[in-house]
PDB file of N, CA and C in Angstrom:
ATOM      1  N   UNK P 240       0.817  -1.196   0.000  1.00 86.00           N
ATOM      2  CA  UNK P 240       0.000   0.000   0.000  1.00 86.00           C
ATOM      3  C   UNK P 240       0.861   1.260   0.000  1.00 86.00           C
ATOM      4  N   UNK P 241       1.914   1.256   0.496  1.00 83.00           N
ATOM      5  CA  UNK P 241       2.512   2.505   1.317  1.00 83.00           C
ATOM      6  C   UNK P 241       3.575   2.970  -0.244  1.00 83.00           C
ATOM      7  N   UNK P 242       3.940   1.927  -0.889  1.00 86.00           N
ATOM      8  CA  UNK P 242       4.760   1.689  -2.323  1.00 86.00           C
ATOM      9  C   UNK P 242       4.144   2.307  -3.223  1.00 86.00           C
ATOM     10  N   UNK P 243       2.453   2.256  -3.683  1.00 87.00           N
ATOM     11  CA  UNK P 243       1.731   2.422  -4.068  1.00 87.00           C
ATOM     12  C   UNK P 243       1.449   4.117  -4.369  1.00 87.00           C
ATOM     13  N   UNK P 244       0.887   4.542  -2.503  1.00 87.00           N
ATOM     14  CA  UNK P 244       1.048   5.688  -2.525  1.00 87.00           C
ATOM     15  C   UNK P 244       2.029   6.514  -2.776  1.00 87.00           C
ATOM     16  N   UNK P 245       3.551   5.709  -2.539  1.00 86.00           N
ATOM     17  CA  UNK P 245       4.518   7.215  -2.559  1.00 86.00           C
ATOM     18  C   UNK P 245       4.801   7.147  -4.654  1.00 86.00           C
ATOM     19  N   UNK P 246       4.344   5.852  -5.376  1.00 88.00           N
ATOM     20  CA  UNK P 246       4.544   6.030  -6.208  1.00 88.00           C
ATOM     21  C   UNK P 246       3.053   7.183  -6.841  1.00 88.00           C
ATOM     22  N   UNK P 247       2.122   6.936  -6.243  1.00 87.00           N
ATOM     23  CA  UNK P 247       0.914   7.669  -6.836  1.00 87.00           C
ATOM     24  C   UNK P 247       1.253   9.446  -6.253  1.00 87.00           C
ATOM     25  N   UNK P 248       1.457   9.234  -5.056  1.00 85.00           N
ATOM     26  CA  UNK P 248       2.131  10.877  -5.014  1.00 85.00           C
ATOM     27  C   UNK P 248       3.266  11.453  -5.912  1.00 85.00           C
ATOM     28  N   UNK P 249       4.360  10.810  -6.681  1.00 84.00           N
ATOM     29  CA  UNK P 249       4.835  11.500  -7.999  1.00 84.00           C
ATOM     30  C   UNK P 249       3.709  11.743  -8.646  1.00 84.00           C
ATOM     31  N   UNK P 250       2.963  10.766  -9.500  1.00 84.00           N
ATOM     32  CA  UNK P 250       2.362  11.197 -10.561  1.00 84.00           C
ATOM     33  C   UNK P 250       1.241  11.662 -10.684  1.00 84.00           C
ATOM     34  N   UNK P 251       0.539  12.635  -9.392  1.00 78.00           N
ATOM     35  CA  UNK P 251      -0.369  13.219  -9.120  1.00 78.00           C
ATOM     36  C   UNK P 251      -0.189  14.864  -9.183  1.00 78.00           C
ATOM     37  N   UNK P 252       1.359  14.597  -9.084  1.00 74.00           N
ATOM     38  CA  UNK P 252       2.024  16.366  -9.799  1.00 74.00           C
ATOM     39  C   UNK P 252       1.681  16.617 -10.869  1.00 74.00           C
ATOM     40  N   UNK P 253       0.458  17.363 -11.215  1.00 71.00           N
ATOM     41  CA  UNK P 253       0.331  17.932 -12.754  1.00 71.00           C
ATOM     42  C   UNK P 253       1.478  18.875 -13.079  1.00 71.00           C
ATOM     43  N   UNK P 254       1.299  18.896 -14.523  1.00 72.00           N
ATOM     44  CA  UNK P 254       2.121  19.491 -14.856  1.00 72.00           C
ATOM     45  C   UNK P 254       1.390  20.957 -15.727  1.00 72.00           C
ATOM     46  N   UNK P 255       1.427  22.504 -15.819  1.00 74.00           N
ATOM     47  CA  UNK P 255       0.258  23.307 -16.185  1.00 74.00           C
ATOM     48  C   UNK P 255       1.009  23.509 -17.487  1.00 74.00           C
ATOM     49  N   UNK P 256       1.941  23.133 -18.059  1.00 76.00           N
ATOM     50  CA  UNK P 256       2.510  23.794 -19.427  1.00 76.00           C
ATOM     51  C   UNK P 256       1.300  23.545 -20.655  1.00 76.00           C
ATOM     52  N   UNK P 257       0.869  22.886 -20.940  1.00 77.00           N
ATOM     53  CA  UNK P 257      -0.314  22.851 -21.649  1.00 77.00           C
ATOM     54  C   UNK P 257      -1.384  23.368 -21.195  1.00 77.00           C
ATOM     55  N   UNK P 258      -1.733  24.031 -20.684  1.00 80.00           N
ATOM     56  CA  UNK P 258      -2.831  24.947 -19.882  1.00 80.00           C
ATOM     57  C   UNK P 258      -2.485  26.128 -20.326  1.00 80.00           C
ATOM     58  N   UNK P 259      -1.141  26.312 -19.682  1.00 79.00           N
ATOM     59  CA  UNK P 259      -0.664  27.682 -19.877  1.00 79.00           C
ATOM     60  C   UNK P 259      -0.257  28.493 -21.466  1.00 79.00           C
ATOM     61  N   UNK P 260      -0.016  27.267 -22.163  1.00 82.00           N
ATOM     62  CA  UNK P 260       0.202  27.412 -24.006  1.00 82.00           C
ATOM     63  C   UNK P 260      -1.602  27.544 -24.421  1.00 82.00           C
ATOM     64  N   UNK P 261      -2.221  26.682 -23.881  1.00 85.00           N
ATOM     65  CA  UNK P 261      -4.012  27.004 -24.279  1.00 85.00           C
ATOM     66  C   UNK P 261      -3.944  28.366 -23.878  1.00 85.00           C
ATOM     67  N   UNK P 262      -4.063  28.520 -22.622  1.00 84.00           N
ATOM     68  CA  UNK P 262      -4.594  30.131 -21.984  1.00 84.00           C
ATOM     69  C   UNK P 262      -4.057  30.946 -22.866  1.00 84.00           C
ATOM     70  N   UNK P 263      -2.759  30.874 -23.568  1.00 83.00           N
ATOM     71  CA  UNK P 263      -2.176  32.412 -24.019  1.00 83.00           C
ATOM     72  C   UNK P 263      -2.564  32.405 -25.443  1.00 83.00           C
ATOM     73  N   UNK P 264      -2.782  31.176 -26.018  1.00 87.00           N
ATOM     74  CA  UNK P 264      -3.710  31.192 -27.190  1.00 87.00           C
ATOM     75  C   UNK P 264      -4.961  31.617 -27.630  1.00 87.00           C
ATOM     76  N   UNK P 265      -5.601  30.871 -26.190  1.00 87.00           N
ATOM     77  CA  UNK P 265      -7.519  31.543 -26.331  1.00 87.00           C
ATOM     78  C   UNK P 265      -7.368  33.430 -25.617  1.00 87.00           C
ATOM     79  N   UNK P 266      -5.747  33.932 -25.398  1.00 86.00           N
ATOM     80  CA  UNK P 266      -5.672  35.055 -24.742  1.00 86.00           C
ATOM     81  C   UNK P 266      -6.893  35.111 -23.280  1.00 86.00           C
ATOM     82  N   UNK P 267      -6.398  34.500 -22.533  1.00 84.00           N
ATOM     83  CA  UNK P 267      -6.837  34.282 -21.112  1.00 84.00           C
ATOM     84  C   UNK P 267      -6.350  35.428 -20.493  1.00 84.00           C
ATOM     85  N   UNK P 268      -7.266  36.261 -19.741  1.00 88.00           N
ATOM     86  CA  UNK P 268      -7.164  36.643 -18.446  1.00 88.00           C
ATOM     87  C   UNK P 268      -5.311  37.321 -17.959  1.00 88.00           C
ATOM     88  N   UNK P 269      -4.639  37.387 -17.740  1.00 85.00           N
ATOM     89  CA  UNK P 269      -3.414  37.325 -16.720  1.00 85.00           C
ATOM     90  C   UNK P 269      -3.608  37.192 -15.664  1.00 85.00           C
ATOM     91  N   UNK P 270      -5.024  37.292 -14.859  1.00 87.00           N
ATOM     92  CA  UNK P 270      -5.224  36.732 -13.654  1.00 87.00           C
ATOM     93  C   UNK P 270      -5.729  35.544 -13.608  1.00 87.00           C
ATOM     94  N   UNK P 271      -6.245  34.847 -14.358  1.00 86.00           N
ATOM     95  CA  UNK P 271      -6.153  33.431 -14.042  1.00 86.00           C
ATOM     96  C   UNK P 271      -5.314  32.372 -14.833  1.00 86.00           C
ATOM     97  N   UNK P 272      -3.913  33.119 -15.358  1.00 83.00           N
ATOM     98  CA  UNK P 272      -2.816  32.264 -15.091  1.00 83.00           C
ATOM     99  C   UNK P 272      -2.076  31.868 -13.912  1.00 83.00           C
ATOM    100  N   UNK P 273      -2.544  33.420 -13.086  1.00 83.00           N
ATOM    101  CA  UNK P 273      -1.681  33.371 -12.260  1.00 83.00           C
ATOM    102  C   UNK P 273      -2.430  32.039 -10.833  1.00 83.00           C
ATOM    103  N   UNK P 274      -3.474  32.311 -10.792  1.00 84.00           N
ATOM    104  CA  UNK P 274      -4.437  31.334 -10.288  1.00 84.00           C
ATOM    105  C   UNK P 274      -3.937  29.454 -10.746  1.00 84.00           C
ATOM    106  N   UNK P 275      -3.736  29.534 -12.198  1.00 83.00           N
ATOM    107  CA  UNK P 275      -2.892  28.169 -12.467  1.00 83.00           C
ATOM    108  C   UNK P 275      -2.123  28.020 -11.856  1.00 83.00           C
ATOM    109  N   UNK P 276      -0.761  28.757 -12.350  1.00 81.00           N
ATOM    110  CA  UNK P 276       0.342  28.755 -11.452  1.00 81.00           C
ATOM    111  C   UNK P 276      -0.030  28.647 -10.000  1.00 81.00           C
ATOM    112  N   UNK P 277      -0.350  29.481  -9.425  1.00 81.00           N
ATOM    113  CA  UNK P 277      -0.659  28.946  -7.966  1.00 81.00           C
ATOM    114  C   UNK P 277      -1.149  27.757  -7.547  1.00 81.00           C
ATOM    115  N   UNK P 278      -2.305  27.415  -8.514  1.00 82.00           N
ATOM    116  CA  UNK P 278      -2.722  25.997  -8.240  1.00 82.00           C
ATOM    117  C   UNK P 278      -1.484  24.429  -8.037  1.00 82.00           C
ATOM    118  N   UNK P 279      -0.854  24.874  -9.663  1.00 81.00           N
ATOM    119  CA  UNK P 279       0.173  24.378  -9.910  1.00 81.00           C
ATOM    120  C   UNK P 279       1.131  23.740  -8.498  1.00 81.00           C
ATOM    121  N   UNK P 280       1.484  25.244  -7.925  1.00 80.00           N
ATOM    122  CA  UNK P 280       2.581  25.228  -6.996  1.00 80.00           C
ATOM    123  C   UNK P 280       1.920  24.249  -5.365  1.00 80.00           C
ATOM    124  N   UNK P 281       0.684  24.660  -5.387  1.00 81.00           N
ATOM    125  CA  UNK P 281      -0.027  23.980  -4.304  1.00 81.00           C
ATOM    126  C   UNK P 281       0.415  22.308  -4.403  1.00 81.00           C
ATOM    127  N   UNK P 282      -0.221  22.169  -5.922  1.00 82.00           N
ATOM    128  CA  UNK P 282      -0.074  20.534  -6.290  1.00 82.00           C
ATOM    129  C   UNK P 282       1.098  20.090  -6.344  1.00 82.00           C
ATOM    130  N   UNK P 283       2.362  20.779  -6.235  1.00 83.00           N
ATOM    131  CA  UNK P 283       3.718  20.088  -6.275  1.00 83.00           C
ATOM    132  C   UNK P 283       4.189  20.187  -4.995  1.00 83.00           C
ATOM    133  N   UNK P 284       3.647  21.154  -4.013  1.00 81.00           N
ATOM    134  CA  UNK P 284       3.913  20.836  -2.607  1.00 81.00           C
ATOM    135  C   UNK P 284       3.131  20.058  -1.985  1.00 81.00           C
ATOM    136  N   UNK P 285       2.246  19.857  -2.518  1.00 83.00           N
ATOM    137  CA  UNK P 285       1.048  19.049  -1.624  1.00 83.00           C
ATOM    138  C   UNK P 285       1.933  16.759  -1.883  1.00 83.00           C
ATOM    139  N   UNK P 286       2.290  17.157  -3.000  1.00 86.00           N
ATOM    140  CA  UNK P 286       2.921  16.042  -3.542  1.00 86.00           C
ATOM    141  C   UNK P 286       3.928  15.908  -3.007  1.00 86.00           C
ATOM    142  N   UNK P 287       5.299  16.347  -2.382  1.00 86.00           N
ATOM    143  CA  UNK P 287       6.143  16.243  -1.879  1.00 86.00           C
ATOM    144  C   UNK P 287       5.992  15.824  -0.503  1.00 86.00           C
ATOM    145  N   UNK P 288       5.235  16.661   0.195  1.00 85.00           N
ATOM    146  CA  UNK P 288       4.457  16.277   1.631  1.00 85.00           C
ATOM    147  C   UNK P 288       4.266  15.010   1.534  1.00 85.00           C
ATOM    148  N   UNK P 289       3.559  14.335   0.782  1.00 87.00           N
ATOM    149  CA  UNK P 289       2.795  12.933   0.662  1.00 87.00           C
ATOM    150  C   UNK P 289       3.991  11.870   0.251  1.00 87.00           C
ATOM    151  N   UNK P 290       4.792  12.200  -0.994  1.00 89.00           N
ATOM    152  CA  UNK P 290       5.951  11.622  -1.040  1.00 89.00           C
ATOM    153  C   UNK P 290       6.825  11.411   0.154  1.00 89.00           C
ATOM    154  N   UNK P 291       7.140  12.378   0.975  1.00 87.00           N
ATOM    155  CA  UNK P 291       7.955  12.190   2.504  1.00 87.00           C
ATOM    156  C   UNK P 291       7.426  11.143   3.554  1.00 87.00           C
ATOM    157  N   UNK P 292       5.762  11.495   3.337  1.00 87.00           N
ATOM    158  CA  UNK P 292       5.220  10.916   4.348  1.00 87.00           C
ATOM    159  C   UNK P 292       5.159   9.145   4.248  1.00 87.00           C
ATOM    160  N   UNK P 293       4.983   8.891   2.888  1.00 89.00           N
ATOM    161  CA  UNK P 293       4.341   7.693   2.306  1.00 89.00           C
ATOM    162  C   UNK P 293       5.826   6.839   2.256  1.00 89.00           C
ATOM    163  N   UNK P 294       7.115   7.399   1.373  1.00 89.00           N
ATOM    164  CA  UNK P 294       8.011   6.895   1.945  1.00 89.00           C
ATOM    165  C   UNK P 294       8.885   6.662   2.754  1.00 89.00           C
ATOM    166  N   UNK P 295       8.897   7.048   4.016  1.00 88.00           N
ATOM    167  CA  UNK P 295       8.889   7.035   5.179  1.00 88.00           C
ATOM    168  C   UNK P 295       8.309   5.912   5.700  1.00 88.00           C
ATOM    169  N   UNK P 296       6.891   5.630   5.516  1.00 88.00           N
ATOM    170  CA  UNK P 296       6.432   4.224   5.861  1.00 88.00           C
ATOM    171  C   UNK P 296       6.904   3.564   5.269  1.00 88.00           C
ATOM    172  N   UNK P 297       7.500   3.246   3.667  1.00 89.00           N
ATOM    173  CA  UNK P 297       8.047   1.938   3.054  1.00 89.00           C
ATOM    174  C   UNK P 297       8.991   1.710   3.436  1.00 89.00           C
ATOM    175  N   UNK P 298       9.740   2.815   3.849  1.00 88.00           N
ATOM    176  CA  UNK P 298      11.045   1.986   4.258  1.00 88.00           C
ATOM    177  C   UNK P 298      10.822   1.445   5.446  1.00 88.00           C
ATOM    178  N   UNK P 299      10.290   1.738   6.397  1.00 88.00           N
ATOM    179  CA  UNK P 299       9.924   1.149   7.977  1.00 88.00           C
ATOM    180  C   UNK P 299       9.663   0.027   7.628  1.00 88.00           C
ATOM    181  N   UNK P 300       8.301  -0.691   6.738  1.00 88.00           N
ATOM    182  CA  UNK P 300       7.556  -1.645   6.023  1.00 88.00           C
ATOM    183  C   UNK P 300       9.665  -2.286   5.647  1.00 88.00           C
ATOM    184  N   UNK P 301       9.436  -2.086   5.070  1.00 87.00           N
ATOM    185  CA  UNK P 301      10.894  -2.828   4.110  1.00 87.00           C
ATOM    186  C   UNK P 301      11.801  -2.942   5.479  1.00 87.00           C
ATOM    187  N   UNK P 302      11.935  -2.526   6.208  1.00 84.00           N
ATOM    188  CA  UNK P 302      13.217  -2.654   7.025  1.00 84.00           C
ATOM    189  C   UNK P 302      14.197  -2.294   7.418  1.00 84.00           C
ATOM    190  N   UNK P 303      14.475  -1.390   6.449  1.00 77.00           N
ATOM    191  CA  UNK P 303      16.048  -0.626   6.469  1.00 77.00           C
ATOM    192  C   UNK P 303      16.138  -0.194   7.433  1.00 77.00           C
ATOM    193  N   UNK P 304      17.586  -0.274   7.884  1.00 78.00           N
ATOM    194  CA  UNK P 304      18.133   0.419   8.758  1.00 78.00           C
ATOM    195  C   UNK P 304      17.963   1.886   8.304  1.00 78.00           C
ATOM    196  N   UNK P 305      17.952   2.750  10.081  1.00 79.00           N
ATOM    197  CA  UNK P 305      18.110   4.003   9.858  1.00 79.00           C
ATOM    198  C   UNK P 305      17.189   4.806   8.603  1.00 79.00           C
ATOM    199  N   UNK P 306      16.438   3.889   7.826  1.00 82.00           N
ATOM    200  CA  UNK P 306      15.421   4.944   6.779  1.00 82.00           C
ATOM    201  C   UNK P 306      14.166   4.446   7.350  1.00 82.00           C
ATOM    202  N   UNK P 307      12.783   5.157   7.218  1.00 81.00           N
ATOM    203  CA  UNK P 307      12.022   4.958   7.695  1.00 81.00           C
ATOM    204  C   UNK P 307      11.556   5.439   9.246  1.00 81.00           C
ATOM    205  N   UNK P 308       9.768   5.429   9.309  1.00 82.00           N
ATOM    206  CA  UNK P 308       9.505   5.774  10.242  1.00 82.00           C
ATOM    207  C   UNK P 308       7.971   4.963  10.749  1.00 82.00           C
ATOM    208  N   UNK P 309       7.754   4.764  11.594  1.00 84.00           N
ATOM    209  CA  UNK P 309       6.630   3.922  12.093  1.00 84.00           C
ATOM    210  C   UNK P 309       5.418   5.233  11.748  1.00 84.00           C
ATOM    211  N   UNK P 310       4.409   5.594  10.799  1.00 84.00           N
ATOM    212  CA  UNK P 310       3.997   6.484  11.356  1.00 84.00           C
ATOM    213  C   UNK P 310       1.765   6.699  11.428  1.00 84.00           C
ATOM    214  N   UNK P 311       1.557   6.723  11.924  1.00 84.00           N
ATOM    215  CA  UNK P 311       0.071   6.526  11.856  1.00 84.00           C
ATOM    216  C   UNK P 311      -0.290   7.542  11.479  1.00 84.00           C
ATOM    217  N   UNK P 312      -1.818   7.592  11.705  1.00 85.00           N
ATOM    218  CA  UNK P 312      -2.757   8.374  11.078  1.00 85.00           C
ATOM    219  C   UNK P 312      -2.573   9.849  11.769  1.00 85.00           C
ATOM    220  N   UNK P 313      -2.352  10.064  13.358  1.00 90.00           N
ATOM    221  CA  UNK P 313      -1.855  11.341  13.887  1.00 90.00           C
ATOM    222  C   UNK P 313      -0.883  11.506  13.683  1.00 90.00           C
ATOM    223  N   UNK P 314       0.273  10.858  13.443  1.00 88.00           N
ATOM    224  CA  UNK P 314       1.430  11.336  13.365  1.00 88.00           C
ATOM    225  C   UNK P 314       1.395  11.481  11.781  1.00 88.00           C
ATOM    226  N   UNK P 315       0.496  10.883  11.002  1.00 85.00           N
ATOM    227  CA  UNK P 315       1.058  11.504   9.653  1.00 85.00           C
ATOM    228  C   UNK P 315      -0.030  12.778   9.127  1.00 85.00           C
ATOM    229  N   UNK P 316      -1.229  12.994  10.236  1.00 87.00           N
ATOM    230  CA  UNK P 316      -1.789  14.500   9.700  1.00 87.00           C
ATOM    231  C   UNK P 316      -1.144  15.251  10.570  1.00 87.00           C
ATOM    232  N   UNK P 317      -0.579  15.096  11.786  1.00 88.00           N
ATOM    233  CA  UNK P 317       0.578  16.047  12.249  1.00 88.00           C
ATOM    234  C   UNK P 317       1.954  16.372  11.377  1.00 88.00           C
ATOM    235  N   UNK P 318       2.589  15.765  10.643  1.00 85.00           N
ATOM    236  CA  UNK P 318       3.750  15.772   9.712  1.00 85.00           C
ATOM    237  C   UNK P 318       2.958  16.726   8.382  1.00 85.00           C
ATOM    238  N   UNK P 319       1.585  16.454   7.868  1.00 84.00           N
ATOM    239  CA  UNK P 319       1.471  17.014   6.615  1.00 84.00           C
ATOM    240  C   UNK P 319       1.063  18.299   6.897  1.00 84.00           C
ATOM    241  N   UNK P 320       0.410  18.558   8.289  1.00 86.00           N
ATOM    242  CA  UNK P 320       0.053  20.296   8.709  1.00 86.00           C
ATOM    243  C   UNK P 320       1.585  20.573   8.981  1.00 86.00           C
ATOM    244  N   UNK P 321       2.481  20.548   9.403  1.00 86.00           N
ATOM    245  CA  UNK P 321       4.024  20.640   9.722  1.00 86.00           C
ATOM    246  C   UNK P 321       4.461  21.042   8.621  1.00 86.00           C
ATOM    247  N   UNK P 322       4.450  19.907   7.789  1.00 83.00           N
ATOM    248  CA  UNK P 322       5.432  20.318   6.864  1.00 83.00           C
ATOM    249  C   UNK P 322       4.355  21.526   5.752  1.00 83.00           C
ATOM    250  N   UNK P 323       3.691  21.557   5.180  1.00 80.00           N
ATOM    251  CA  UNK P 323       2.722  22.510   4.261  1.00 80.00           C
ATOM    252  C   UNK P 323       2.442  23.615   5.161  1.00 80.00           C
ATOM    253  N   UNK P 324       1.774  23.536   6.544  1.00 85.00           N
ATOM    254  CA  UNK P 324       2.312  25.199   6.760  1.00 85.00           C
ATOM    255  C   UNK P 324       3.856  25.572   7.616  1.00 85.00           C
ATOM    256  N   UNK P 325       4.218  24.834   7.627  1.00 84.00           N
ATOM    257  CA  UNK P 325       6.134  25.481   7.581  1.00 84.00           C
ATOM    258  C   UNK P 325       6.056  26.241   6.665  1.00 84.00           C
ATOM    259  N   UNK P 326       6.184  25.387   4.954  1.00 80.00           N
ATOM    260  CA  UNK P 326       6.612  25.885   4.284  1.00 80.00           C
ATOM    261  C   UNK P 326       6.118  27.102   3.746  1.00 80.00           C
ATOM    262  N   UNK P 327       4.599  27.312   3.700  1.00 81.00           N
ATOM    263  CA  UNK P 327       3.871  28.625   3.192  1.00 81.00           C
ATOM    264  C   UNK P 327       4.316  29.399   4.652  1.00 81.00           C
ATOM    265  N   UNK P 328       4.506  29.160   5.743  1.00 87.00           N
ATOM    266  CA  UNK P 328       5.095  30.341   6.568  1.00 87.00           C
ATOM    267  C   UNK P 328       6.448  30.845   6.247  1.00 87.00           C
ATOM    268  N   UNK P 329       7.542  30.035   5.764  1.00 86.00           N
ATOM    269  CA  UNK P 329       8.480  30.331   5.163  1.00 86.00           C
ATOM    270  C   UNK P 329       8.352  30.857   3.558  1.00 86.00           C
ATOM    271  N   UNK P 330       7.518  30.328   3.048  1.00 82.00           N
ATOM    272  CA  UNK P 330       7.675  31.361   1.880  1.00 82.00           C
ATOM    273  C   UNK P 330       6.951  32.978   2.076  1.00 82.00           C
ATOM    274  N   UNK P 331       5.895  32.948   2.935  1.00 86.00           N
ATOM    275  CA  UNK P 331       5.088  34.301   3.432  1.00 86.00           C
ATOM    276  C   UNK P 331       6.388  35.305   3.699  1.00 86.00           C
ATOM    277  N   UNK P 332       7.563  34.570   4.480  1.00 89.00           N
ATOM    278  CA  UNK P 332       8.189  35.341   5.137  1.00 89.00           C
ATOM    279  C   UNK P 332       9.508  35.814   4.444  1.00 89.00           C
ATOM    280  N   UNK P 333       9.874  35.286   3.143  1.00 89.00           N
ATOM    281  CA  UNK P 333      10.959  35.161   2.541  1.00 89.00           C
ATOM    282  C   UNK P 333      10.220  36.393   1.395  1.00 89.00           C
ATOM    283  N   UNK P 334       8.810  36.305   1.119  1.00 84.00           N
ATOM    284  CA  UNK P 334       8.208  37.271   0.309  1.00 84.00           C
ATOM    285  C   UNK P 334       7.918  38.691   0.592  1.00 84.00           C
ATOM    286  N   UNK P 335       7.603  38.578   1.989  1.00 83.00           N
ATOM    287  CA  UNK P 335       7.856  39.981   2.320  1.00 83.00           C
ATOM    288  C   UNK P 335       8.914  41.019   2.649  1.00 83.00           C
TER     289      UNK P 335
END
């Protein structure tokens, strides 16, 4: 299961370059590229979060030494509020 997910969290990263070649064709807006892009950026952090979290359990699952982490259902919606607002507090703060 845990293999599964950290492989389904890569390929759940869209990618907006074809969105963004449509939009400037049908001449879209400039505010709701920027709305893509943002979306965009959500979905590649939201994916990384899940990637950390998910493999983290496989390796625990698998065994390895030193990789891996035992982690449940609180400890892994505590890790994904952790890590996603860290990072938008660190980017808030690097932007201003």
């Amino acid at each position: 299961f845990d293999l599964s997910m950290t492989f389904g969290s890569i390929l759940a990263a869209t990618d907006p370059v074809a969105v963004a070649v449509l939009l400037n064709e049908l001449g879209a807006p400039s505010r709701l590229k920027i709305h893509i892009a943002g979306e965009s950026l959500l979905n590649d952090g939201s994916a990384v979060v899940f990637y950390h979290i998910f493999s983290l359990r496989f390796f625990y699952e698998l065994g390895v030494e030193g990789f891996g982490e035992d982690i449940g259902w609180f400890r892994g919606f505590v890790l994904f509020f952790r890590l996603s607002l860290g990072g938008a507090c660190i980017g808030l703060f690097f932007g201003m």
